[in-house]
XYZ file of C-alpha atoms in Angstrom:
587
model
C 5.412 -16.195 18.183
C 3.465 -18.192 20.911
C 3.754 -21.890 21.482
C -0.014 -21.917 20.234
C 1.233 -21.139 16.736
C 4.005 -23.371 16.165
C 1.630 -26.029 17.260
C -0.966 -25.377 14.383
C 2.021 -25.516 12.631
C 2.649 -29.431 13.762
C -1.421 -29.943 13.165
C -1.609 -33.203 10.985
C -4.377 -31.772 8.806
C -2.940 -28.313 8.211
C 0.566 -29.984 7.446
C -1.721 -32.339 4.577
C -3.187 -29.281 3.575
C -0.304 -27.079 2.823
C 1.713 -29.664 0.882
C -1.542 -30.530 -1.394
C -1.970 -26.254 -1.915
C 1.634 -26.205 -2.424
C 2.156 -29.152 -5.165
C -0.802 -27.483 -6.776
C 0.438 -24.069 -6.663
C 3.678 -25.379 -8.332
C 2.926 -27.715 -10.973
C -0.761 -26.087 -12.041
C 0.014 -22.191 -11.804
C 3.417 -21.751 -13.198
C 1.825 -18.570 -15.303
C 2.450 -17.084 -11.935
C 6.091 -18.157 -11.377
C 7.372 -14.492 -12.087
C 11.003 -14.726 -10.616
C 12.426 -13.893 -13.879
C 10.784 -11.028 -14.462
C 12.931 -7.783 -14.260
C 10.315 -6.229 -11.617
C 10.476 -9.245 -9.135
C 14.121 -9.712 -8.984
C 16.802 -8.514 -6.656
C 18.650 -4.697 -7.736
C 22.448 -5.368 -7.244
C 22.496 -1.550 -5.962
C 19.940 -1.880 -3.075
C 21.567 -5.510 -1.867
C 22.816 -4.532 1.539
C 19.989 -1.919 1.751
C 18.039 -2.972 5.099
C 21.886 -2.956 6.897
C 23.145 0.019 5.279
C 19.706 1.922 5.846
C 19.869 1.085 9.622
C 23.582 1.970 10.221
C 23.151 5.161 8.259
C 19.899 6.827 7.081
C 21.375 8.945 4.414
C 23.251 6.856 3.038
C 20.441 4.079 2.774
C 17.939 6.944 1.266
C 20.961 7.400 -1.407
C 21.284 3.446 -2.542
C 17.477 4.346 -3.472
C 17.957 7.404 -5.193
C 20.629 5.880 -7.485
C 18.058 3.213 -8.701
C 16.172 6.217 -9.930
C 18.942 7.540 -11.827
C 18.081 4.498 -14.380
C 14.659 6.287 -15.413
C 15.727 8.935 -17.388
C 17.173 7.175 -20.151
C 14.000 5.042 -19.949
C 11.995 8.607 -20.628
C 14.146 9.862 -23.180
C 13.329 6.605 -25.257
C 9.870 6.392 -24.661
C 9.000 9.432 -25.991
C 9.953 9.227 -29.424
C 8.237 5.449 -29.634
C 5.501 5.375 -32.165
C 3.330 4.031 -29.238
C 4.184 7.336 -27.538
C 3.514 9.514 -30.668
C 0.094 7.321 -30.579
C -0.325 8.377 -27.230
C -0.473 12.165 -27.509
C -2.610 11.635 -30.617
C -5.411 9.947 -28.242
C -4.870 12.762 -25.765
C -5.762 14.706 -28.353
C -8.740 13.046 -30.130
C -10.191 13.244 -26.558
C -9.593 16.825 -26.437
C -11.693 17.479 -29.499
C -14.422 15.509 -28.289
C -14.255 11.997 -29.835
C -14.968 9.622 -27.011
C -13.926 9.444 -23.297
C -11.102 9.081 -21.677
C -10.143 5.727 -19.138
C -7.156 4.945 -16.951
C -7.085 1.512 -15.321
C -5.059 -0.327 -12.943
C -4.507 -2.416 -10.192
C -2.443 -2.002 -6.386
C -0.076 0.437 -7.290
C -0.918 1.615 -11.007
C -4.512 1.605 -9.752
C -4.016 4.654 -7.463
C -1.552 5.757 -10.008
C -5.020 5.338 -12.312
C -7.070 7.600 -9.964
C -4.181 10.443 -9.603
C -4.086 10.618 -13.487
C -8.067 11.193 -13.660
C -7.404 13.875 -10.939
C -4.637 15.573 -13.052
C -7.037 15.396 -15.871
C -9.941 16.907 -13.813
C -7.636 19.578 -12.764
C -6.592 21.067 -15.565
C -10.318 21.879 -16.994
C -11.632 22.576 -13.412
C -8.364 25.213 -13.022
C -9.455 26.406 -16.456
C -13.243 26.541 -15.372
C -11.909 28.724 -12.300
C -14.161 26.195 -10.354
C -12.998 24.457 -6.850
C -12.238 20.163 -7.445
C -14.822 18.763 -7.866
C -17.292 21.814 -9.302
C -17.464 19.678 -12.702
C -18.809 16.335 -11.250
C -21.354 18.689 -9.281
C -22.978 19.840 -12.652
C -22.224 17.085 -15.291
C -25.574 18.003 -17.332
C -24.430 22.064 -17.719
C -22.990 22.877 -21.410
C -19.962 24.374 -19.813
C -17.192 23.033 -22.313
C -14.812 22.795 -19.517
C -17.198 20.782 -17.236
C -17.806 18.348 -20.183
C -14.137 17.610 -21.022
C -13.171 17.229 -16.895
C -16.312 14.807 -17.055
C -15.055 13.052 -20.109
C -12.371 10.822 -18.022
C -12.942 8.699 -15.450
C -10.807 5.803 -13.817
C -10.826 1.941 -12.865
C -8.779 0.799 -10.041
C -9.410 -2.899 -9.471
C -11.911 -3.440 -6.576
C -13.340 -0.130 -7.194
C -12.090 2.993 -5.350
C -12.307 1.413 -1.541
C -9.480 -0.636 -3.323
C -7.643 2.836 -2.813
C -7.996 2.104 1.150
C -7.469 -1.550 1.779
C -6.472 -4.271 -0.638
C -8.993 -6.497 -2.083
C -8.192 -9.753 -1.486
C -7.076 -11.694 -5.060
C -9.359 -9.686 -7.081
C -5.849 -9.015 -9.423
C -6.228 -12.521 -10.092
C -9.292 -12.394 -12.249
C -9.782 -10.989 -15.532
C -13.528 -11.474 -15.792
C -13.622 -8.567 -12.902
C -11.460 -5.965 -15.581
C -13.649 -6.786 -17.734
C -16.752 -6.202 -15.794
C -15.860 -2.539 -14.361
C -14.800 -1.552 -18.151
C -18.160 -2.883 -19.140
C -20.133 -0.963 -16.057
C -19.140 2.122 -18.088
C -20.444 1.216 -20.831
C -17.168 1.686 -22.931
C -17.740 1.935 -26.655
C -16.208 2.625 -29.917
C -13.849 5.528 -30.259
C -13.308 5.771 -26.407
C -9.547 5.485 -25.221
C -8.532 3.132 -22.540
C -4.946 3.317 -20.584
C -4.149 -0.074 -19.292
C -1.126 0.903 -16.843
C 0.249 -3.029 -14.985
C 3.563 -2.367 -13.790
C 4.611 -5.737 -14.473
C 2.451 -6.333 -17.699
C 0.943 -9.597 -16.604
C -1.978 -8.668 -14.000
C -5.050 -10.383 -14.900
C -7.532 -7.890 -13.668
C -5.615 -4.883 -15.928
C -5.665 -7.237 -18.732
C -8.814 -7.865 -18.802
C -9.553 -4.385 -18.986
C -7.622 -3.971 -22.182
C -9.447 -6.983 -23.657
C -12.921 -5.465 -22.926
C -12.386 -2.191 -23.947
C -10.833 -3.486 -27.632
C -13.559 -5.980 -28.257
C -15.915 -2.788 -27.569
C -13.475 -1.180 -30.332
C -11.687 1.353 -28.231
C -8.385 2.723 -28.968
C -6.404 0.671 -26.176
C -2.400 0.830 -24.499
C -1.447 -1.222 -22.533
C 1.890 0.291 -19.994
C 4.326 -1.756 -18.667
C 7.815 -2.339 -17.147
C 8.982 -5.518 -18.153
C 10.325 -6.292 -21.637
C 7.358 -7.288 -24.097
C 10.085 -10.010 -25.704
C 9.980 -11.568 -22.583
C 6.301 -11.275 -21.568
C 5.103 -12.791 -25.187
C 7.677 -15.576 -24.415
C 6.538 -16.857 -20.937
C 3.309 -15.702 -19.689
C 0.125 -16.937 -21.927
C -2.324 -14.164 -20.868
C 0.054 -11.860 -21.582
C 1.036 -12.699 -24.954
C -2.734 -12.543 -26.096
C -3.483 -9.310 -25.618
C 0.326 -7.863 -26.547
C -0.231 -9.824 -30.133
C -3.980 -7.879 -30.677
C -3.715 -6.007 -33.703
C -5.623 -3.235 -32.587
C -3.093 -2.716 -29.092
C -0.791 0.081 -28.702
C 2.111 -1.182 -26.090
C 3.904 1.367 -24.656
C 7.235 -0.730 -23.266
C 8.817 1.358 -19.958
C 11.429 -1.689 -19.114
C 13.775 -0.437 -16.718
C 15.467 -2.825 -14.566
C 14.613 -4.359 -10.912
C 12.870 -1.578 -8.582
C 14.817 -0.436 -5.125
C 12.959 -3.419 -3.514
C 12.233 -6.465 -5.054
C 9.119 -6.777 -6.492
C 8.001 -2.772 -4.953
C 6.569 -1.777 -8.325
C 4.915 0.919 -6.394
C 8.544 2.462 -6.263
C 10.362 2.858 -10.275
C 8.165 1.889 -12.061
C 4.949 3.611 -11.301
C 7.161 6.806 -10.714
C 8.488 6.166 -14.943
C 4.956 5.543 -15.608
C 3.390 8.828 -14.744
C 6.284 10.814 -16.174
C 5.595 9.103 -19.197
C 1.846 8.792 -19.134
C 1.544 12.500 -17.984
C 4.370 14.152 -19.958
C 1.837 12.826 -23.074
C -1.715 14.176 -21.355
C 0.706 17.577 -21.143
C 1.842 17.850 -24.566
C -1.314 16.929 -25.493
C -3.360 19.763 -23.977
C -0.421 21.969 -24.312
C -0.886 22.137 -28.199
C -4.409 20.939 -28.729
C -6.105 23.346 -25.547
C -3.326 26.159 -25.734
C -1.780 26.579 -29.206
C 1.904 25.225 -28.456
C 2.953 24.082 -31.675
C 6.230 22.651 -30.503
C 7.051 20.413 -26.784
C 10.502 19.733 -26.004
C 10.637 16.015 -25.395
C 13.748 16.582 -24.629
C 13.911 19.097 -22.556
C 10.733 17.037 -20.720
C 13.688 14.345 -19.906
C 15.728 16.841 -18.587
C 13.211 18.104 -16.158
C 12.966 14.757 -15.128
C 16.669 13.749 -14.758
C 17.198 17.517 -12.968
C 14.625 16.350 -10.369
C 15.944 13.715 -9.421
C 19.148 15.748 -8.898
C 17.209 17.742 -6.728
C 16.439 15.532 -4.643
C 20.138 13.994 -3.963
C 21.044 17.416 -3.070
C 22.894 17.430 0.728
C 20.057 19.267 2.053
C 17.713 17.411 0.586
C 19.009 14.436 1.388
C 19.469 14.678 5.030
C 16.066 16.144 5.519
C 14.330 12.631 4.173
C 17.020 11.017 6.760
C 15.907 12.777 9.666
C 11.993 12.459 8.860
C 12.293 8.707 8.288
C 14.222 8.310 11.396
C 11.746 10.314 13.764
C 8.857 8.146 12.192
C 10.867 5.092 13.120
C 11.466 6.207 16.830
C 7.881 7.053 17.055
C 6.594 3.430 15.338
C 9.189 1.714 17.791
C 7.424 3.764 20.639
C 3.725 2.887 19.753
C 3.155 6.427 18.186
C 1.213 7.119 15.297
C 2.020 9.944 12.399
C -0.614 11.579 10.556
C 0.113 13.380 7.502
C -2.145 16.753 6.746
C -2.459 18.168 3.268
C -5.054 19.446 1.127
C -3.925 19.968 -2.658
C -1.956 17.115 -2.632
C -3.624 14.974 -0.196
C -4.817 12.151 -2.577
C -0.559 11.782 -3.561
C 0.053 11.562 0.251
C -2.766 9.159 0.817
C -1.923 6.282 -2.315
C 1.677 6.755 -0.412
C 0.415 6.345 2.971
C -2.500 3.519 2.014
C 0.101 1.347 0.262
C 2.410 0.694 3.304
C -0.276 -2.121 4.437
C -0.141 -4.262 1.849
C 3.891 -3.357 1.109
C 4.561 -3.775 5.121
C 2.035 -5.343 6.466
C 1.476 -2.556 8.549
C -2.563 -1.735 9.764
C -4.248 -0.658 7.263
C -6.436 2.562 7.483
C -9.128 2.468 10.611
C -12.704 2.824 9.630
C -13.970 5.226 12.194
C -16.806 2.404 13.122
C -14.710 -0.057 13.864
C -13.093 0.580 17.426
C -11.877 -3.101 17.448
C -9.248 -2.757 14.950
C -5.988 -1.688 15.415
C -5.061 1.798 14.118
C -3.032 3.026 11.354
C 0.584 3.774 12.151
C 0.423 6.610 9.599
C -2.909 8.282 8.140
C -3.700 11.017 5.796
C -5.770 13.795 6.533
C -7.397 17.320 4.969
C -7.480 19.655 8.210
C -9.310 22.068 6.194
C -12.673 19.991 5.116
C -15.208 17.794 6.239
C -14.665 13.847 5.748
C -17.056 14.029 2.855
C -15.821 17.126 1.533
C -12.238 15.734 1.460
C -13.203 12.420 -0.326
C -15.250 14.804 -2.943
C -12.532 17.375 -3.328
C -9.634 14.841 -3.650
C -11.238 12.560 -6.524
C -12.551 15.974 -7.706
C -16.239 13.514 -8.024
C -17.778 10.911 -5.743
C -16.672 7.843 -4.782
C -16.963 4.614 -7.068
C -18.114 1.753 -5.673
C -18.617 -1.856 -7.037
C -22.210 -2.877 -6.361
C -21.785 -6.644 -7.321
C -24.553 -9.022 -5.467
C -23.436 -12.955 -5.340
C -25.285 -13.583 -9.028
C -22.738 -10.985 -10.443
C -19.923 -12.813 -9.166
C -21.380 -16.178 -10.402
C -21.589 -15.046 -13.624
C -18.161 -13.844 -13.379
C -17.020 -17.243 -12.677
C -15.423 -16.552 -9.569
C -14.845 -18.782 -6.211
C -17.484 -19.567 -4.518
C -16.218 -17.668 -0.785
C -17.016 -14.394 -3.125
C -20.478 -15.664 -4.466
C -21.408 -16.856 -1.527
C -20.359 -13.599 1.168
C -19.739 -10.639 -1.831
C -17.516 -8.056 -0.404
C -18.225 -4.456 0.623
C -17.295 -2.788 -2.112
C -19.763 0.177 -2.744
C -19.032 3.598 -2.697
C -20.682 3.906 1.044
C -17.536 1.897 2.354
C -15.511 4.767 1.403
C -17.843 7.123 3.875
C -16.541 4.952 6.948
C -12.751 6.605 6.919
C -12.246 9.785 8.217
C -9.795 11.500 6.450
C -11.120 15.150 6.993
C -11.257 17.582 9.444
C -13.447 15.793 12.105
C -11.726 14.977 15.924
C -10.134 11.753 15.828
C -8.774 10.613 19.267
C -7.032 8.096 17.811
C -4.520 9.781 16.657
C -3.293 10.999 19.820
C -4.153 8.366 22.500
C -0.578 6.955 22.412
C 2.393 9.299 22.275
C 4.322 9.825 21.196
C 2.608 11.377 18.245
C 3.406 13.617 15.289
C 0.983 15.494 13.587
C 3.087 17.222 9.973
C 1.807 19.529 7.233
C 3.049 18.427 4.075
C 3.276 21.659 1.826
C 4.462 21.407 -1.870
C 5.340 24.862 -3.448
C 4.388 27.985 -2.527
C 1.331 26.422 -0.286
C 0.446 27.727 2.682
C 0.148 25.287 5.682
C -3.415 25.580 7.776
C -2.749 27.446 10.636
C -6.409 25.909 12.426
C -3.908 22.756 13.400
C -1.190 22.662 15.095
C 1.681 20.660 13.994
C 4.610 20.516 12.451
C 5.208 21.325 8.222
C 7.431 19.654 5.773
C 7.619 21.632 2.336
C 9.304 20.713 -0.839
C 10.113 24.407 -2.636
C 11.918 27.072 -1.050
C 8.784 29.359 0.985
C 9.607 29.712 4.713
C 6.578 29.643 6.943
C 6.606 32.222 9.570
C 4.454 29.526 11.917
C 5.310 28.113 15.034
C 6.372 24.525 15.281
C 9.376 22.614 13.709
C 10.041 23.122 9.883
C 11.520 20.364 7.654
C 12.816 21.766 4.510
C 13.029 20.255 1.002
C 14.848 22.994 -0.927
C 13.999 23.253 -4.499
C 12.016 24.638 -7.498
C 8.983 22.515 -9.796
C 9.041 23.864 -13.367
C 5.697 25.106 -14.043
C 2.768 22.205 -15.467
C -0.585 22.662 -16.287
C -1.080 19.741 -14.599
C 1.169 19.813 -11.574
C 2.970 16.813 -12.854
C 6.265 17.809 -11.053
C 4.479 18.391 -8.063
C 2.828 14.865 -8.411
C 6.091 13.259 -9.426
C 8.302 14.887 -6.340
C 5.275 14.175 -3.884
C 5.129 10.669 -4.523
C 9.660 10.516 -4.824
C 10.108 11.842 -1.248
C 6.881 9.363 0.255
C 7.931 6.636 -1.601
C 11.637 6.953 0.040
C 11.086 8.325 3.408
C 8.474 5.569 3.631
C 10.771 2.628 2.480
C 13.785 4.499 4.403
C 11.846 4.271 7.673
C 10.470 0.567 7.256
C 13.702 -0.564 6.292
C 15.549 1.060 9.791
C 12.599 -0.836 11.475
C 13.675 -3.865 10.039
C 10.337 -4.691 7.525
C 13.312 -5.210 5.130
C 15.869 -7.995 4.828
C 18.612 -6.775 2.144
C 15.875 -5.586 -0.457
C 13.574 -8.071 0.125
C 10.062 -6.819 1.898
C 9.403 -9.946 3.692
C 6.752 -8.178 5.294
C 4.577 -9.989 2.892
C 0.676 -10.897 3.351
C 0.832 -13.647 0.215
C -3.347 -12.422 -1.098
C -3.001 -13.142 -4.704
C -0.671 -15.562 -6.583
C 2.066 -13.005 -7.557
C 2.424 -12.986 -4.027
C 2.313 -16.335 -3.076
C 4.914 -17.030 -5.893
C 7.063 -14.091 -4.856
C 6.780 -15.197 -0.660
C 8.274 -18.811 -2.060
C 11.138 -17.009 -3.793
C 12.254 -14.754 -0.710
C 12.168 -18.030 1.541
C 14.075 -19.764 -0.981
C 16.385 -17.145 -1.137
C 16.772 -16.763 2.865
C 16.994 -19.683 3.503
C 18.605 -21.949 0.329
C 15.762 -24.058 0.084
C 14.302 -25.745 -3.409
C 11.183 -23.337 -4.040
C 8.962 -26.091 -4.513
C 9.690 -26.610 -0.638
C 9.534 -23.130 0.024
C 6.109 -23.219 -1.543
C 5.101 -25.718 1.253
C 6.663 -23.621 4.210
C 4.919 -20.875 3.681
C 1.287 -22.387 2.562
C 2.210 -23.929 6.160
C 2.685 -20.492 7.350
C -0.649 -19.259 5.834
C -2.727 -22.097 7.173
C -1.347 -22.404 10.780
C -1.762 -18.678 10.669
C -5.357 -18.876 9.908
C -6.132 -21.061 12.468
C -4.301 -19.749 15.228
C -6.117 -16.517 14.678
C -9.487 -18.500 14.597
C -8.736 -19.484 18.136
C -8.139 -15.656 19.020
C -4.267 -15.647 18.707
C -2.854 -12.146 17.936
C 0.331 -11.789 15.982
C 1.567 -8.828 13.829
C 4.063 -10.861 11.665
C 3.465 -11.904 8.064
C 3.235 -15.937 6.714
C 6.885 -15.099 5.020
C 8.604 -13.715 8.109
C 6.881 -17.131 10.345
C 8.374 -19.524 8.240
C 11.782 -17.388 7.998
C 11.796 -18.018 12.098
C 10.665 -21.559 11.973
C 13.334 -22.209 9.660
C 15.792 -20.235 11.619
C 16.406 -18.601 8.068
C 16.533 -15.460 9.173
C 19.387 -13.013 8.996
């Protein structure tokens, strides 16, 4: 860092500042002191990960792989819960046409919210014999199939540009759940999916508490025990102690990285989740009287088997190292894909907020630096790609300042709302339009990813990664994944092995770049309170300081930060990894 920043670091006001914020944040918000929870703590297998990851790439990819090896049993339980059993049953009371059909979420479990509304869409479109997105073209025809794709929809808090680029501490606020579940005008006999990975986000919560004071039939999905959740977090134990809620417990331990819910747990939560939307059309739609749940657990655990494989294996190790040669030469990757672009893109997306990495580029906005990695469909038109990947338009949130009043919210977001809508989404380019940005600095890496028997679009040239076992006979370097995907109505092995091999090539590569200390992603932009609680804990356990003064270091961090970049500074560090240094913490 420049001398600039350490001395808004010495600033008498800023140094005032961050130890009033700091004594408030600890003795007034302890409902967001979450180090005890399961999610946010340290995995004894994935300790050493950053140094074993960077002396060996294989062998770093496999301390990740074993922490998925503690989902199956997780499965096999779930699915003969009564909440489970419930599950299928509102699957199925959707299929016969009582009510609609809602997934919700937030961060992680809100993309994971929008991919199950895809799968959903998919399976009636595919029946339809209709291209995504034909059903949202004509929602008014009396096409059965059209209806029951139209019959789901999704809420990701922030709306769908949320899919993009954070929204700054919206999680934080229940009043906004409770608003977008509201905006749809949720009633009586509809069926809500609350999906919070660690089962105390305000925003998902609130969406649960909307939807079962409109009297919908509401579950709430989480990975933390419930016992624990009643006992220490108030907003929590509300909604878990409703009569009317259906919990659906997926505990299973800390994720790979600390607090990376994105990782284990949203990976348990659409098996789960989407092994019950399959059973559910599976005998309701197509006359299967009998699902092996069993066998469903199976699938799962032989997946993951897969995917330890040798050649397997080495194949993540060598993409995540040539991404982390290109990011330590200034190159940029971009990812093309077309059935399976909106699993590359939540992957792709999330390493901003996870890494503190750029986030995505609007294509108006020359000023900002670009993506490291982006996602694009080399086959369609920006606005054909956004269409054809939801399989509908865009949501936006329209709120003015007098929405946000009456939401109770701060006054920054009455008094300069921000762009939410659905035209925001229109700025990013993710189709087939020339983008020089992607090649101005080399070196650069253009890869197909192809899942299955897919065929990679011979119109660009690049490289092609496929998980299955089809050879392409084009030019250019192949990277091959060698296994088989049962069969699914709704693709939900592709889905689950897409988002397996992102989710660890990305963490492999960030962690050999050193965005990783042991499994701690100090890489950390502290936007809501979860993260301002969990930034305390990783200084306090860097450096073996009291958190309370931890707390202080890095609202010191934040605020120096803030004002250094007022007075045009530049840094590409987060508030976590500046107080690490000024502490001489760092390992």
């Amino acid at each position: 860092m420049t001398s600039n920043y350490y001395q808004c670091t010495q600033n008498a006001q800023i140094l005032r500042d961050a130890r009033k914020m700091a004594d408030r944040f600890v003795s007034e918000e302890d409902q967001f002191h979450l180090g005890y929870l399961p999610t946010e703590q340290a995995h004894p297998y994935t300790r050493n990960f950053s140094h074993t990851v960077q002396l060996d790439p294989l062998a770093g990819i496999r301390l990740l792989q074993k922490v998925d090896g503690d989902l199956p049993p997780v499965a096999r339980r779930a699915f003969y819960s009564d909440s489970y059993e419930r599950l299928v049953e509102a699957f199925a009371s959707v299929v016969s046409g009582k009510g609609r059909l809602c997934f919700s979420g937030c961060g992680s479990t809100g993309r994971l919210a929008v991919m199950l509304e895809e799968m959903w869409r998919q399976y009636w479109e595919d029946r339809a014999g209709v291209l995504p997105g034909g059903a949202a073209q004509r929602p008014e025809t009396d096409n059965p199939f059209f209806q029951k794709a139209n019959q789901c929809c999704s809420v990701m808090t922030g709306g769908d540009r949320a899919l993009i680029r954070a929204v700054e501490n919206f999680e934080d606020f229940a009043a906004f759940g409770r608003r977008q579940i509201a905006d749809l005008h949720f009633s009586r006999g509809d069926v809500l999916i609350a999906i919070t990975e660690g089962g105390e986000t305000s925003s998902v919560l609130g969406t649960a508490e909307e939807a079962l004071d409109r009297g919908g039939n509401v579950f709430l999905v989480f990975s933390n025990p419930s016992s624990l959740l009643e006992s220490r977090i108030d907003r929590s134990r509300k909604l878990i102690n409703h009569p009317d809620l259906h919990v659906l417990d997926l505990f299973t331990g800390p994720m790979a990285l600390s607090g990376s819910t994105r990782m284990q747990a949203t990976t348990l939560e659409m098996m789960v989740v989407g092994s019950a939307m399959e059973e559910a059309l599976l005998s309701a739609v197509e006359g299967h009287k009998e699902f092996d749940r069993i066998e469903q657990a199976n699938r799962f655990a032989f997946l993951l088997q897969n995917l330890e494989s040798r050649a397997c294996g080495e194949a993540m190790a060598y993409w995540a190292g040539k991404e982390c040669r290109i990011y330590k030469e200034g190159g940029r990757v971009t990812y093309l894909a077309s059935r399976f672009l909106l699993d590359i893109f939540c992957d792709t997306s999330e390493r901003s907020p996870t890494f503190m990495l750029p986030p995505f580029r609007p294509a108006d906005d020359e000023s900002a630096p670009v993506s490291w990695a982006y996602a694009k469909d080399s086959r369609r038109t920006s606005a054909e790609a956004w269409f054809s990947m939801l399989r509908r338009n865009p949501r936006g949130l329209d709120w003015g300042g007098d929405d946000y009043k009456a939401m109770d919210a701060p006054p920054y977001l009455c008094k300069e709302p921000p762009s939410l809508g659905s035209g925001e989404i229109a700025r990013y380019l993710i189709g087939c339009e020339h983008d020089p940005s992607r090649k101005e600095k080399e070196p650069y890496w253009f890869l197909h990813i192809v899942i299955g028997d897919e065929d990679p679009d011979t119109a660009w040239n690049g490289d092609v990664l496929r998980i299955g076992s089809k050879k392409s006979d084009r030019g250019g370097e192949e990277i091959l994944l060698p296994m088989s995907l049962p069969d699914s109505p709704i693709f939900l092995w592709h889905h689950l092995v897409v988002k397996l091999v992102l989710n660890t090539v990305s963490t492999a590569s960030m962690g050999m770049l050193g965005r990783i200390q042991g499994n701690w992603m100090v890489q950390l932009d502290p936007t809501n309170k979860k993260l301002i609680d969990r930034g305390s804990r990783i200084i306090s356990q860097l450096t073996g300081i009291p958190y309370a003064e931890a707390c202080n270091e890095l609202h010191l961090s934040m605020l120096a930060r803030d004002k250094f970049l007022k007075e045009g500074g530049q840094t590409t560090t987060s508030p976590v990894i500046d107080a690490l240094e000024r502490l001489h913490g760092t390992k």
